[in-house]
Short mmCIF file of C-alpha atoms and ligand atoms in Angstrom, two decimals:
data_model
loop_
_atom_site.label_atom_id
_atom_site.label_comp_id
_atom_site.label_asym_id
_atom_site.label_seq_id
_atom_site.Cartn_x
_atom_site.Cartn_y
_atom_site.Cartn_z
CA UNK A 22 0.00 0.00 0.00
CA UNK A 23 1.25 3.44 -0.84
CA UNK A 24 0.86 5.59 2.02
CA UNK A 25 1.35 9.76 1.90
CA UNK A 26 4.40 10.01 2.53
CA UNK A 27 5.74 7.07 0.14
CA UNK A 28 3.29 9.28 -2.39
CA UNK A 29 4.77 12.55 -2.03
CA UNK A 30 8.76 11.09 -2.12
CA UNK A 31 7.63 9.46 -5.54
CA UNK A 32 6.13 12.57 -7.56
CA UNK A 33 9.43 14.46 -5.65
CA UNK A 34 11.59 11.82 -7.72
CA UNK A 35 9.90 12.65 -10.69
CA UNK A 36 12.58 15.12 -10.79
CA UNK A 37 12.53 18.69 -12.48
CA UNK A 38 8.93 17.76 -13.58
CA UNK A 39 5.95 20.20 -12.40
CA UNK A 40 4.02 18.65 -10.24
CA UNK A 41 1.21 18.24 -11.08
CA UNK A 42 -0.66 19.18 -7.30
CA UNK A 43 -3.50 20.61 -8.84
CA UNK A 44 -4.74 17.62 -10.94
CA UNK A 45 -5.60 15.72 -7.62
CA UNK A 46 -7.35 18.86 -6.36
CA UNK A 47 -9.61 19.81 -8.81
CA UNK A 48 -10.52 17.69 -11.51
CA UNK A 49 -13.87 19.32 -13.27
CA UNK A 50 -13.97 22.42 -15.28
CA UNK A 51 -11.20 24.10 -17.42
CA UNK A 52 -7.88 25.40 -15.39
CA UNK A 53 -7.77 29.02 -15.65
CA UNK A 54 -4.49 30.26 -16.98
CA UNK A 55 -2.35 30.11 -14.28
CA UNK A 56 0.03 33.19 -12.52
CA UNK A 57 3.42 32.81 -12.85
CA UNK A 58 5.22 33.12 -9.38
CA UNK A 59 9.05 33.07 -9.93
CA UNK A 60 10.78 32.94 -6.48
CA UNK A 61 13.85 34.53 -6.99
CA UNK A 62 16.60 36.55 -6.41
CA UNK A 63 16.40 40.38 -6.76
CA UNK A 64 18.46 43.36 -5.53
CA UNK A 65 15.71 46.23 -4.18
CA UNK A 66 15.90 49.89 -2.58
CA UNK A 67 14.89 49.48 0.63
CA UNK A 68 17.12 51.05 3.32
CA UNK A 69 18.40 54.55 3.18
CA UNK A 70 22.09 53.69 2.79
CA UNK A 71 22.27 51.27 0.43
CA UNK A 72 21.02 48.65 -1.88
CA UNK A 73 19.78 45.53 -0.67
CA UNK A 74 21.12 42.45 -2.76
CA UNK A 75 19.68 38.87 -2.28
CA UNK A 76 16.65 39.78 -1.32
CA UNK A 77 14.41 37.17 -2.48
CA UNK A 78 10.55 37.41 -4.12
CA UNK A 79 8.07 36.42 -6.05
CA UNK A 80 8.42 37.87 -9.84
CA UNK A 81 5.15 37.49 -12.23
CA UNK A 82 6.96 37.36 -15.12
CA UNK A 83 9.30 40.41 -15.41
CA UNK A 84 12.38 39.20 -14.17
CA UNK A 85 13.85 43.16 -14.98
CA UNK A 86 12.00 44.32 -12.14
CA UNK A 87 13.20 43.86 -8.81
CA UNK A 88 9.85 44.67 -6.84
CA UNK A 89 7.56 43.41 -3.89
CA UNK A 90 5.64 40.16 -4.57
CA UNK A 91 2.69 41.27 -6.91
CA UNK A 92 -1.12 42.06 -5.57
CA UNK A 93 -2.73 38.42 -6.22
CA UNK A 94 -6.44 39.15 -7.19
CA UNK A 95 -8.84 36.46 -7.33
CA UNK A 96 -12.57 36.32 -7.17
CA UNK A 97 -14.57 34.41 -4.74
CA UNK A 98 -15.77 31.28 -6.18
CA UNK A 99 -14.22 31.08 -9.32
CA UNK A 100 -11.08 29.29 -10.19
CA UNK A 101 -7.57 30.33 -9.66
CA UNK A 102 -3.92 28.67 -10.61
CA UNK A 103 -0.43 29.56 -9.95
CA UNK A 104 2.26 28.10 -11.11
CA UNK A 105 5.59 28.32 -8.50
CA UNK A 106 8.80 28.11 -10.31
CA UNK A 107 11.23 28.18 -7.90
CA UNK A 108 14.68 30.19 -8.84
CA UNK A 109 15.90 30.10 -5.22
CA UNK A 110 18.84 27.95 -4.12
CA UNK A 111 16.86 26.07 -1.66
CA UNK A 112 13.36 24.32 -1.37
CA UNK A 113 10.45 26.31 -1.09
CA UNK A 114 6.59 26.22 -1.60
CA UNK A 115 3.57 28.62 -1.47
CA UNK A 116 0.90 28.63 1.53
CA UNK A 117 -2.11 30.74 0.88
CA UNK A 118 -2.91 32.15 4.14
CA UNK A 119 -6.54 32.49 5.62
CA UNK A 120 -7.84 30.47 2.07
CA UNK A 121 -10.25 27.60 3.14
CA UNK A 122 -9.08 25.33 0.13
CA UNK A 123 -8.36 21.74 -0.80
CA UNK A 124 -5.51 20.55 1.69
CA UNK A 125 -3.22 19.23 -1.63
CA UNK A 126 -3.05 23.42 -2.71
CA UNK A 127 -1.95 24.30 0.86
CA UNK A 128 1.92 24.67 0.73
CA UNK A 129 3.08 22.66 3.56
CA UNK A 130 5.92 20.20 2.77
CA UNK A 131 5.77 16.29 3.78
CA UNK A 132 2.20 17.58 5.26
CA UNK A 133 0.51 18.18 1.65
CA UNK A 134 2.72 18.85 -0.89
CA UNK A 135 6.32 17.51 -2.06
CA UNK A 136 9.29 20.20 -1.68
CA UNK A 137 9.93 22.24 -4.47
CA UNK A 138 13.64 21.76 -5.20
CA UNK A 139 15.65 24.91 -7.37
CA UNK A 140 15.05 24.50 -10.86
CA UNK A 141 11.45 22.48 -9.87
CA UNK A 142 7.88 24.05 -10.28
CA UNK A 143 4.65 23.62 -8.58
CA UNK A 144 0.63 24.36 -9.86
CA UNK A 145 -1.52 25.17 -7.63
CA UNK A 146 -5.32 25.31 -8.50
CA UNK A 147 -8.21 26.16 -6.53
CA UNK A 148 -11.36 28.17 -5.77
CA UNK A 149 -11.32 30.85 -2.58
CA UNK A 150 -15.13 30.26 -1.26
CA UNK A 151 -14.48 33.87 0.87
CA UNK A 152 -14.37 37.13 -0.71
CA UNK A 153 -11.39 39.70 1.61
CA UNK A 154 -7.90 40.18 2.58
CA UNK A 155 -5.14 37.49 2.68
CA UNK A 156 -1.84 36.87 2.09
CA UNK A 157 0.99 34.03 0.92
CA UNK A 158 3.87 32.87 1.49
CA UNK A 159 6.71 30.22 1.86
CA UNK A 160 5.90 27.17 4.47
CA UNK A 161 9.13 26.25 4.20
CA UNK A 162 12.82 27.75 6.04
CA UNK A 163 10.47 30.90 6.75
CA UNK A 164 12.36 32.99 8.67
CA UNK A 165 14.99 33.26 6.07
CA UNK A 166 12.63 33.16 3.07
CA UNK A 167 9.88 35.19 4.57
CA UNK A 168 12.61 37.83 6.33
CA UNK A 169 13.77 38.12 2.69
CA UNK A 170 11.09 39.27 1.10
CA UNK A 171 8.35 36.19 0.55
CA UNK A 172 5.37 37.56 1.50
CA UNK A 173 2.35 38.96 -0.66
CA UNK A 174 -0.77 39.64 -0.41
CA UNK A 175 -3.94 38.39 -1.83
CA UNK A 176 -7.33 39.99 -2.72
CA UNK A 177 -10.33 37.62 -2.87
CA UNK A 178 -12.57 40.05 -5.03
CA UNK A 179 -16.76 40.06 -4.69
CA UNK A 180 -18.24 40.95 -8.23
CA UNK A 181 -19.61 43.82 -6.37
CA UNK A 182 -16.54 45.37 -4.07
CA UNK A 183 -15.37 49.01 -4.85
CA UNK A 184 -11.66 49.05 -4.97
CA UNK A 185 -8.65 49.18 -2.74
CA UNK A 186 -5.50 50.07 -1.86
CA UNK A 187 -3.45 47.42 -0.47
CA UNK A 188 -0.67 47.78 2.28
CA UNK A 189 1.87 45.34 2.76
CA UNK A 190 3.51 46.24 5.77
CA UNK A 191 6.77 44.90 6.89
CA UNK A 192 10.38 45.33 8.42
CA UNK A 193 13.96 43.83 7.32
CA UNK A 194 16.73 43.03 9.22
CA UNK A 195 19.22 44.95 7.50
CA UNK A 196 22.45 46.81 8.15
CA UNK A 197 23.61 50.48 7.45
CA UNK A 198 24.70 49.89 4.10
CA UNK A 199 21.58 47.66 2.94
CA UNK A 200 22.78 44.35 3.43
CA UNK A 201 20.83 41.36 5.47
CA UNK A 202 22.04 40.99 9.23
CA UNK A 203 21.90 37.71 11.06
CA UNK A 204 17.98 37.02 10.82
CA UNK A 205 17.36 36.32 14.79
CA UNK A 206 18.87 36.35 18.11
CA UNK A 207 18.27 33.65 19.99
CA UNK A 208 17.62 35.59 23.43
CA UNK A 209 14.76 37.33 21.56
CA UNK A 210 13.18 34.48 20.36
CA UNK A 211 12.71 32.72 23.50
CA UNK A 212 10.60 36.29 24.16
CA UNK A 213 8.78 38.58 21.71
CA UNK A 214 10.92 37.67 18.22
CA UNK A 215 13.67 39.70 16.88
CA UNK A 216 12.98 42.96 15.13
CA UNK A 217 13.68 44.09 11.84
CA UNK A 218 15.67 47.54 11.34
CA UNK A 219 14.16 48.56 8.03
CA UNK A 220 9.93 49.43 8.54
CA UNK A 221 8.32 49.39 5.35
CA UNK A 222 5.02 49.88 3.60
CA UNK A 223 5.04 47.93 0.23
CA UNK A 224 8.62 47.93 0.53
CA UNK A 225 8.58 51.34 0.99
CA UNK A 226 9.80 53.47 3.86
CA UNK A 227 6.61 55.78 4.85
CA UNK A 228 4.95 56.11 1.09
CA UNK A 229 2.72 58.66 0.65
CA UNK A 230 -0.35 58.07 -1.57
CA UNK A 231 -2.51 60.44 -3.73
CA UNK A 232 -6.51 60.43 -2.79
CA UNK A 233 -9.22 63.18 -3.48
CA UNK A 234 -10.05 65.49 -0.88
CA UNK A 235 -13.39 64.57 0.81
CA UNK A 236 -13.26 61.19 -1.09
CA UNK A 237 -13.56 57.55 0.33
CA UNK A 238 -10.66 55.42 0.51
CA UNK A 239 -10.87 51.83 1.08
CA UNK A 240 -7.55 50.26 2.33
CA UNK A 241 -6.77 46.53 3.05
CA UNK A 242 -3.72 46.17 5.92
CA UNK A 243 -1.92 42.85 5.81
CA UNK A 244 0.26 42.44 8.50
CA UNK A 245 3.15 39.79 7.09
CA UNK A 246 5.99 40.82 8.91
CA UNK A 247 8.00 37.92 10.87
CA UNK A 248 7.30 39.18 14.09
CA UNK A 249 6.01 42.69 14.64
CA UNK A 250 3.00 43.59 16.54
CA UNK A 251 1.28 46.57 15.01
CA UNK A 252 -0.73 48.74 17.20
CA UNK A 253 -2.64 50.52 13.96
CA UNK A 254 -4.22 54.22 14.30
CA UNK A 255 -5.29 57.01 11.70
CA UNK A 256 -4.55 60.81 12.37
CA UNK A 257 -5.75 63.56 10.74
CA UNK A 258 -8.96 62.02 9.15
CA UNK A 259 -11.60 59.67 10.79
CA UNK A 260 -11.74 55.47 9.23
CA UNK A 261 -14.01 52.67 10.23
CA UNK A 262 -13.09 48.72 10.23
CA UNK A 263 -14.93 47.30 7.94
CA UNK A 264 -13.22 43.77 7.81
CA UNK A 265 -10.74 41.51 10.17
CA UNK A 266 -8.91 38.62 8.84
CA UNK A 267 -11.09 38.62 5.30
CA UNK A 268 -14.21 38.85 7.20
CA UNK A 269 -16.13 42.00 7.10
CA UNK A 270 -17.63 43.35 10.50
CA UNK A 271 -21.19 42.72 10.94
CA UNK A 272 -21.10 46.71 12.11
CA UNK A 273 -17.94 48.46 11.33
CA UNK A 274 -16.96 50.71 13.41
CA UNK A 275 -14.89 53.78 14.61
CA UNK A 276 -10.80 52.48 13.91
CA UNK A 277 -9.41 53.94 17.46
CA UNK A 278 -6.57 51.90 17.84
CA UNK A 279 -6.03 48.25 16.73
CA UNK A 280 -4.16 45.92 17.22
CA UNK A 281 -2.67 43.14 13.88
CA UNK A 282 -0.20 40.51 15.32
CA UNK A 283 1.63 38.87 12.11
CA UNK A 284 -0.76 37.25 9.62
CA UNK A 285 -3.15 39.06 10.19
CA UNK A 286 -5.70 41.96 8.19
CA UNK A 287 -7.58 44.78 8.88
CA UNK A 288 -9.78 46.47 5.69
CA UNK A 289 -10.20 50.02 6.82
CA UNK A 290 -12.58 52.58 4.88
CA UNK A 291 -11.08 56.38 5.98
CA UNK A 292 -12.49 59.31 4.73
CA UNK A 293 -10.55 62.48 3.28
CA UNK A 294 -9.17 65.48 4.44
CA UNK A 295 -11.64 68.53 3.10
CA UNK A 296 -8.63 70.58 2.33
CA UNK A 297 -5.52 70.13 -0.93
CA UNK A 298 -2.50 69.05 0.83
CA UNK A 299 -3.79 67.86 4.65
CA UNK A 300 -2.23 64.30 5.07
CA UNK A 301 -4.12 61.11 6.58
CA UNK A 302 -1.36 59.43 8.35
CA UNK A 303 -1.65 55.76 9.46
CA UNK A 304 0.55 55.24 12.35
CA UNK A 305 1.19 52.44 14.57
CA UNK A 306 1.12 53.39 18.42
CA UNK A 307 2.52 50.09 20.11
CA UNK A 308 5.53 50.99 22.43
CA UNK A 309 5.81 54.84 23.44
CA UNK A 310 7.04 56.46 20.28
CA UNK A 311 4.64 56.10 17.04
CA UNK A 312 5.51 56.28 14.13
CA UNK A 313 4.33 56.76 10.40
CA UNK A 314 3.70 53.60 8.68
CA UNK A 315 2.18 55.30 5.27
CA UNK A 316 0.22 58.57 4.97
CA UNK A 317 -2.83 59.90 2.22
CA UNK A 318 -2.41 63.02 0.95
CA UNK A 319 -5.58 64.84 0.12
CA UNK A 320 -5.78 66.10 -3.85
CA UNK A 321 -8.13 68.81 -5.88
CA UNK A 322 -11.32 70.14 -4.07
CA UNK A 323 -13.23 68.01 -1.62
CA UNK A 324 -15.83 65.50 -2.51
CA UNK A 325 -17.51 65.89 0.26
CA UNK A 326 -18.53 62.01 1.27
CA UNK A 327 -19.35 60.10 4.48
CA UNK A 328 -18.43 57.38 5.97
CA UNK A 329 -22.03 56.63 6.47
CA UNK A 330 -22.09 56.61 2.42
CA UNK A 331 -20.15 52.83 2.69
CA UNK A 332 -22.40 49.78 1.92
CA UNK A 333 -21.52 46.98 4.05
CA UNK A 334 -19.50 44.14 2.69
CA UNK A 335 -21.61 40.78 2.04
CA UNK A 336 -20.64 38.10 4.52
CA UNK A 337 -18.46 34.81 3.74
CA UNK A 338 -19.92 31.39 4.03
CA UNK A 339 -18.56 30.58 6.79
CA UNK A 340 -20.55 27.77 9.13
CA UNK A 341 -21.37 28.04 12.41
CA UNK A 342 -20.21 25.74 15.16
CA UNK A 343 -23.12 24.15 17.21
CA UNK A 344 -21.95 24.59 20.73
CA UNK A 345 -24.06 22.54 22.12
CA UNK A 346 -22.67 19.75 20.86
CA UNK A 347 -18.84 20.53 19.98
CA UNK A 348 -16.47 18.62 21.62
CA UNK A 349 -13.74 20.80 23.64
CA UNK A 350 -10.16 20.13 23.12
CA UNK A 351 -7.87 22.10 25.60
CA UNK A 352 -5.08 23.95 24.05
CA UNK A 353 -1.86 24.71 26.19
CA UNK A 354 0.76 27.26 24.98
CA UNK A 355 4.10 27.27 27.21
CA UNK A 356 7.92 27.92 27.26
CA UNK A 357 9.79 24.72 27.10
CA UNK A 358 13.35 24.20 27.95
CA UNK A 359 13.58 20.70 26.80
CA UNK A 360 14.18 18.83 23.35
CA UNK A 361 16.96 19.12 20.84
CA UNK A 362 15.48 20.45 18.13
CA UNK A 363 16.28 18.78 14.26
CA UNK A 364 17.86 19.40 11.18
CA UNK A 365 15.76 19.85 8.32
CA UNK A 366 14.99 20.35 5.00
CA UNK A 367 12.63 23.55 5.81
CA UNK A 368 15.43 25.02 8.24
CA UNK A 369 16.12 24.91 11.70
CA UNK A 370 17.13 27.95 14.39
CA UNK A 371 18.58 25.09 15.96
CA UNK A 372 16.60 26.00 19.61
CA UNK A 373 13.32 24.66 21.10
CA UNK A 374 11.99 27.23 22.85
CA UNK A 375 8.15 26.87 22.84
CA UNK A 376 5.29 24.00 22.64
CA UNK A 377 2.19 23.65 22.33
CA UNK A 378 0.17 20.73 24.48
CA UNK A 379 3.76 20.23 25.94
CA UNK A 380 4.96 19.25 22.71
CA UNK A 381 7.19 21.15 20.77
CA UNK A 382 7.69 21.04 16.88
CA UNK A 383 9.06 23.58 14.53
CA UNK A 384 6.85 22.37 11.43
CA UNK A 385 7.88 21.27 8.09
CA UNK A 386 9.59 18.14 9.22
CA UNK A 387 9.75 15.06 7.52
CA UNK A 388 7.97 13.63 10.75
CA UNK A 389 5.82 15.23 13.04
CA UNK A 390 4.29 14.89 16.00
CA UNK A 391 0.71 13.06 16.32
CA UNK A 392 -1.85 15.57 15.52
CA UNK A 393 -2.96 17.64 18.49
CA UNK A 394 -6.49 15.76 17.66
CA UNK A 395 -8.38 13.92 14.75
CA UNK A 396 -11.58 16.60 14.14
CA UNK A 397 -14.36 14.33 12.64
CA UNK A 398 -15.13 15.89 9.31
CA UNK A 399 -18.63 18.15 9.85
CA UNK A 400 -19.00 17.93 13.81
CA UNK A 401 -18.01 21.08 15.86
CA UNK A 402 -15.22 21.89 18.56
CA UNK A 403 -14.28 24.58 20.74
CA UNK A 404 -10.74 25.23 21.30
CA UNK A 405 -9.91 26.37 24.78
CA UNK A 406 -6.37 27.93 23.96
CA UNK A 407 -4.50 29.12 27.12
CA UNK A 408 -1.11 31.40 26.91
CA UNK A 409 0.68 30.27 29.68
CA UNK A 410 3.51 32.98 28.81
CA UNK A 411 3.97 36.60 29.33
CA UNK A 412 4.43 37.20 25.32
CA UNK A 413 1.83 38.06 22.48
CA UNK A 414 1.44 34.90 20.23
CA UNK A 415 -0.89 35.52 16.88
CA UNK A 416 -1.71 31.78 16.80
CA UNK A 417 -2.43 30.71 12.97
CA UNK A 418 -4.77 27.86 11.81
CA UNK A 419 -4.39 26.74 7.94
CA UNK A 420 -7.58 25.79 6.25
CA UNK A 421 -10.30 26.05 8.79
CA UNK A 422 -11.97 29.70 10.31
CA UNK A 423 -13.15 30.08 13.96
CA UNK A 424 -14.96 32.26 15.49
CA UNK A 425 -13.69 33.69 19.32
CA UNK A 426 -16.39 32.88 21.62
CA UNK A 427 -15.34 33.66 24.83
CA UNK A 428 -12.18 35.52 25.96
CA UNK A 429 -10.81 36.85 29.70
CA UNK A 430 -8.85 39.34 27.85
CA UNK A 431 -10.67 40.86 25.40
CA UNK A 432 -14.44 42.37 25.20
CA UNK A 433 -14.60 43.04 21.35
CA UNK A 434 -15.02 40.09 19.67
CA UNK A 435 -14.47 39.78 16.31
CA UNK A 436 -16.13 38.14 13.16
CA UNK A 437 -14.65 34.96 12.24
CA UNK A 438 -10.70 35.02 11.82
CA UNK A 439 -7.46 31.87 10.75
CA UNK A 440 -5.45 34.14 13.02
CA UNK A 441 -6.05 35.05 16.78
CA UNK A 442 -3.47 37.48 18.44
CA UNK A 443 -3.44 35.51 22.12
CA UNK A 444 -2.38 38.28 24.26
CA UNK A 445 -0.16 37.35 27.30
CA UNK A 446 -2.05 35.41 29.61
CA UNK A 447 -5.29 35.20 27.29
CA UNK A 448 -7.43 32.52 27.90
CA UNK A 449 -9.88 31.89 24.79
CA UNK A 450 -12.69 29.62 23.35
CA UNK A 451 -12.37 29.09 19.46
CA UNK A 452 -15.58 27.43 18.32
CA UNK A 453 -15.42 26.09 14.45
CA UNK A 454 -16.88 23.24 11.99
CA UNK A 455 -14.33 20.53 11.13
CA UNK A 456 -15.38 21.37 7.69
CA UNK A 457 -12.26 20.85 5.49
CA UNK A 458 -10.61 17.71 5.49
CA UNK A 459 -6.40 17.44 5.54
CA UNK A 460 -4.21 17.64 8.06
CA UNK A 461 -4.18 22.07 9.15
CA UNK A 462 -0.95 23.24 10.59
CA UNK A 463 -1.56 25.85 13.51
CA UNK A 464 0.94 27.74 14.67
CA UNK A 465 2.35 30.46 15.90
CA UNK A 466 2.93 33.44 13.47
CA UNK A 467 5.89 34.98 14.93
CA UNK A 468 8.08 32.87 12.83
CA UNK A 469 11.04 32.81 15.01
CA UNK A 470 7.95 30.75 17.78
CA UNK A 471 7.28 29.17 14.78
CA UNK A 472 10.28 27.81 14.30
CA UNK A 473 11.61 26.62 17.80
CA UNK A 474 8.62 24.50 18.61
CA UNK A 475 5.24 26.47 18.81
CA UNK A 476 3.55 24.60 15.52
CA UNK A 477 1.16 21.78 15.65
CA UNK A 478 -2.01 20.35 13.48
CA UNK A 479 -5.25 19.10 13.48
CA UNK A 480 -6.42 16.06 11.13
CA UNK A 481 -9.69 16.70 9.79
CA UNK A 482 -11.33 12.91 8.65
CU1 C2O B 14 0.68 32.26 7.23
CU2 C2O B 14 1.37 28.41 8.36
O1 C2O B 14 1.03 30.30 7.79
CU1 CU B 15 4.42 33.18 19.42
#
């Protein structure tokens, strides 16, 4: 009998072959042509003093232009393909975070998909069932890959959405003169994460962007940086949330301040200055000195709009979980002292610092841990996830969204989310429908947690 991982090592030794992923996926209906994503090298302007060689991303098809992964747009319910080619000098693969898809399309190596070696491709194929704001990105040696420039975002489009502008924010570890510095210290990942040097905007240092005075401007936030915690605010004009994690609010409401852990979204709608020249600026206000992450500057003579003009955004199909019945599976997150941690294919900080049921497991291994539990396919469960540490942990779960019932931290609670920032201490209930079947990593988004242990999954059967 073939089993998975006999499966995946065979189509791997088809050797320099795409694989053909997709074809297992999704058999009916025409494949749409499919987006070229060519991981690569690139040299890009991003710090003051210098150019920044080897940074690595994703290129559609221009390999003259040495720019931030492009804007994926999709639209919900219809068909979408991409087709990795990887141009690295290690093995890679694409995870499309927050997409409730087919478990073969979801990017994690030995879990669903074979590596993709240099030279190697990869098609993805599937069909987002939400319409919002997510992302992608490597699932394999992420803090280098991500750190280097991996990480895009992803608009799920709804025939009927007015546009947006889309902020990718992020930092780099770099030096003075532009060049990568060692991507973690170990000290910092046994606490918060190590912080980049470089803050940027779409790989920009504090952009400024264009919008009519008076006018509406609709802005989706991903939040794909290795480890900062974004405290987000607006000065100088007023903005409502209209969507968290690629779910819209049922009522949005005034943005006051906000927090977005890594991985996750916010979809803001902020209206104008009145006056030619006045600047929106969106600023993040965690730690005592804020600072500018991008700003709007107001153009021609005011248009004179509301916020109260803004039609809500249509919901996602997302199921309910029927409490009364869901089974509840308790969810420990600790420090851990113990375990040598592994070499491996995907990378290794070479530290176990964190676990998760006591367990700890840095992902992408060629053999993991026994799932944290087998989720019978349809039935509910509510997750009661403790932080047993004094750190922040946006806690990640691939494939499936929950909803946060119950929380002793936290009195807003938001619409359904694939990323929950656990504040220190945070005790939670995560209700959801096993409804999407395949083994779903969850893990910690602060890569460098991540990576020294805090990663484990659920098998959905
Ligand atoms: Cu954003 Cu395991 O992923
Ligand atoms: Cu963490």
């Amino acid at each position: 009998m073939l089993n998975r991982r006999m499966f995946l090592q065979g189509s791997a030794a088809l050797g320099g072959a795409f694989t053909l992923g997709a074809g297992l996926a999704e058999r009916a209906g025409a494949a749409p042509d499919p987006q070229i994503l060519t991981a690569r090298f690139a040299e890009a302007q991003i710090a003051a003093g210098g150019v920044t060689p080897r940074v690595m991303t994703y290129d559609p098809g221009d390999p003259a232009s040495a720019a931030m992964p492009p804007v994926l747009r999709m639209r919900k319910g219809e068909p979408f393909a991409a087709r990795l080619v990887n141009r690295l000098d290690e093995p890679t693969t694409v995870h499309w975070h927050g997409l409730r898809i087919a478990n073969a399309m979801d990017g994690v190596p030995e879990m669903t998909q074979p590596y993709v070696y240099p030279g190697d491709g990869f098609d993805y194929l599937f069909t987002p069932p939400d319409a919002g704001t997510f992302w992608y990105h490597p699932h394999c040696n992420t803090l280098m890959q991500m750190g280097s420039g991996l990480t895009g975002v992803i608009v799920v489009e709804n025939p009927e959405d007015p546009s947006f502008e889309v902020l990718n924010l992020r930092d780099w570890r770099l030096g003075a003169s532009g060049e990568f510095i060692a991507p973690f210290k170990p000290r910092d990942a046994a606490r918060g994460g190590t912080y980049g040097t470089v803050r940027t905007a779409n790989w920009q240092r504090e952009p400024v962007y264009d919008a009519p005075a008076g006018g509406l401007v609709r802005v989706r936030i991903a939040a794909t940086d290795v480890t900062r915690i974004y405290t987000i605010g607006l000065e100088g004009a007023e903005a409502r949330v209209i969507a968290l994690d690629g779910n819209p609010v049922e009522i949005p409401f005034a943005l006051d301040r906000l927090d977005l852990g890594p991985g996750q979204r916010v979809d803001l709608a902020l209206r104008m200055p009145q006056s030619e020249g006045q600047h929106a600026r969106l600023g993040n206000f965690r730690g005592s000195s804020p600072w500018t992450i991008a700003a709007f500057r107001a153009v021609g003579t005011s248009l004179k709009r509301e916020l109260g003009d803004i039609a809500p955004l249509p919901p996602n199909p997302v199921a309910e979980a029927d409490i009364s019945t869901a089974k509840r599976i308790p969810i420990d997150l600790t420090a851990t002292a113990e375990h040598e941690p592994a070499a491996s294919i995907c990378g290794s900080l070479g530290y176990t610092f964190w676990a998760i049921n006591k367990v700890p497991w840095p992902g992408d291994t060629p053999d993991p841990v026994a799932p944290i539990e087998e989720l019978k396919f349809g039935k509910s469960y509510v997750l009661e996830i403790a932080n047993r540490t004094p750190h922040a942990h946006p806690i990640h779960l691939h494939g499936l969204s929950f909803r946060i019932l119950a929380s002793n931290r936290r009195s807003l609670l938001p619409p359904p989310t694939d990323t929950i920032l656990l504040l220190p201490d945070e005790q939670a209930q995560l209700a959801l429908v096993a409804d999407n079947p395949g083994d779903w990593v969850f893990h910690c988004h602060i890569i460098e947690h991540q990576k020294t242990g805090m990663s484990a999954y659920f098998r959905v059967a």
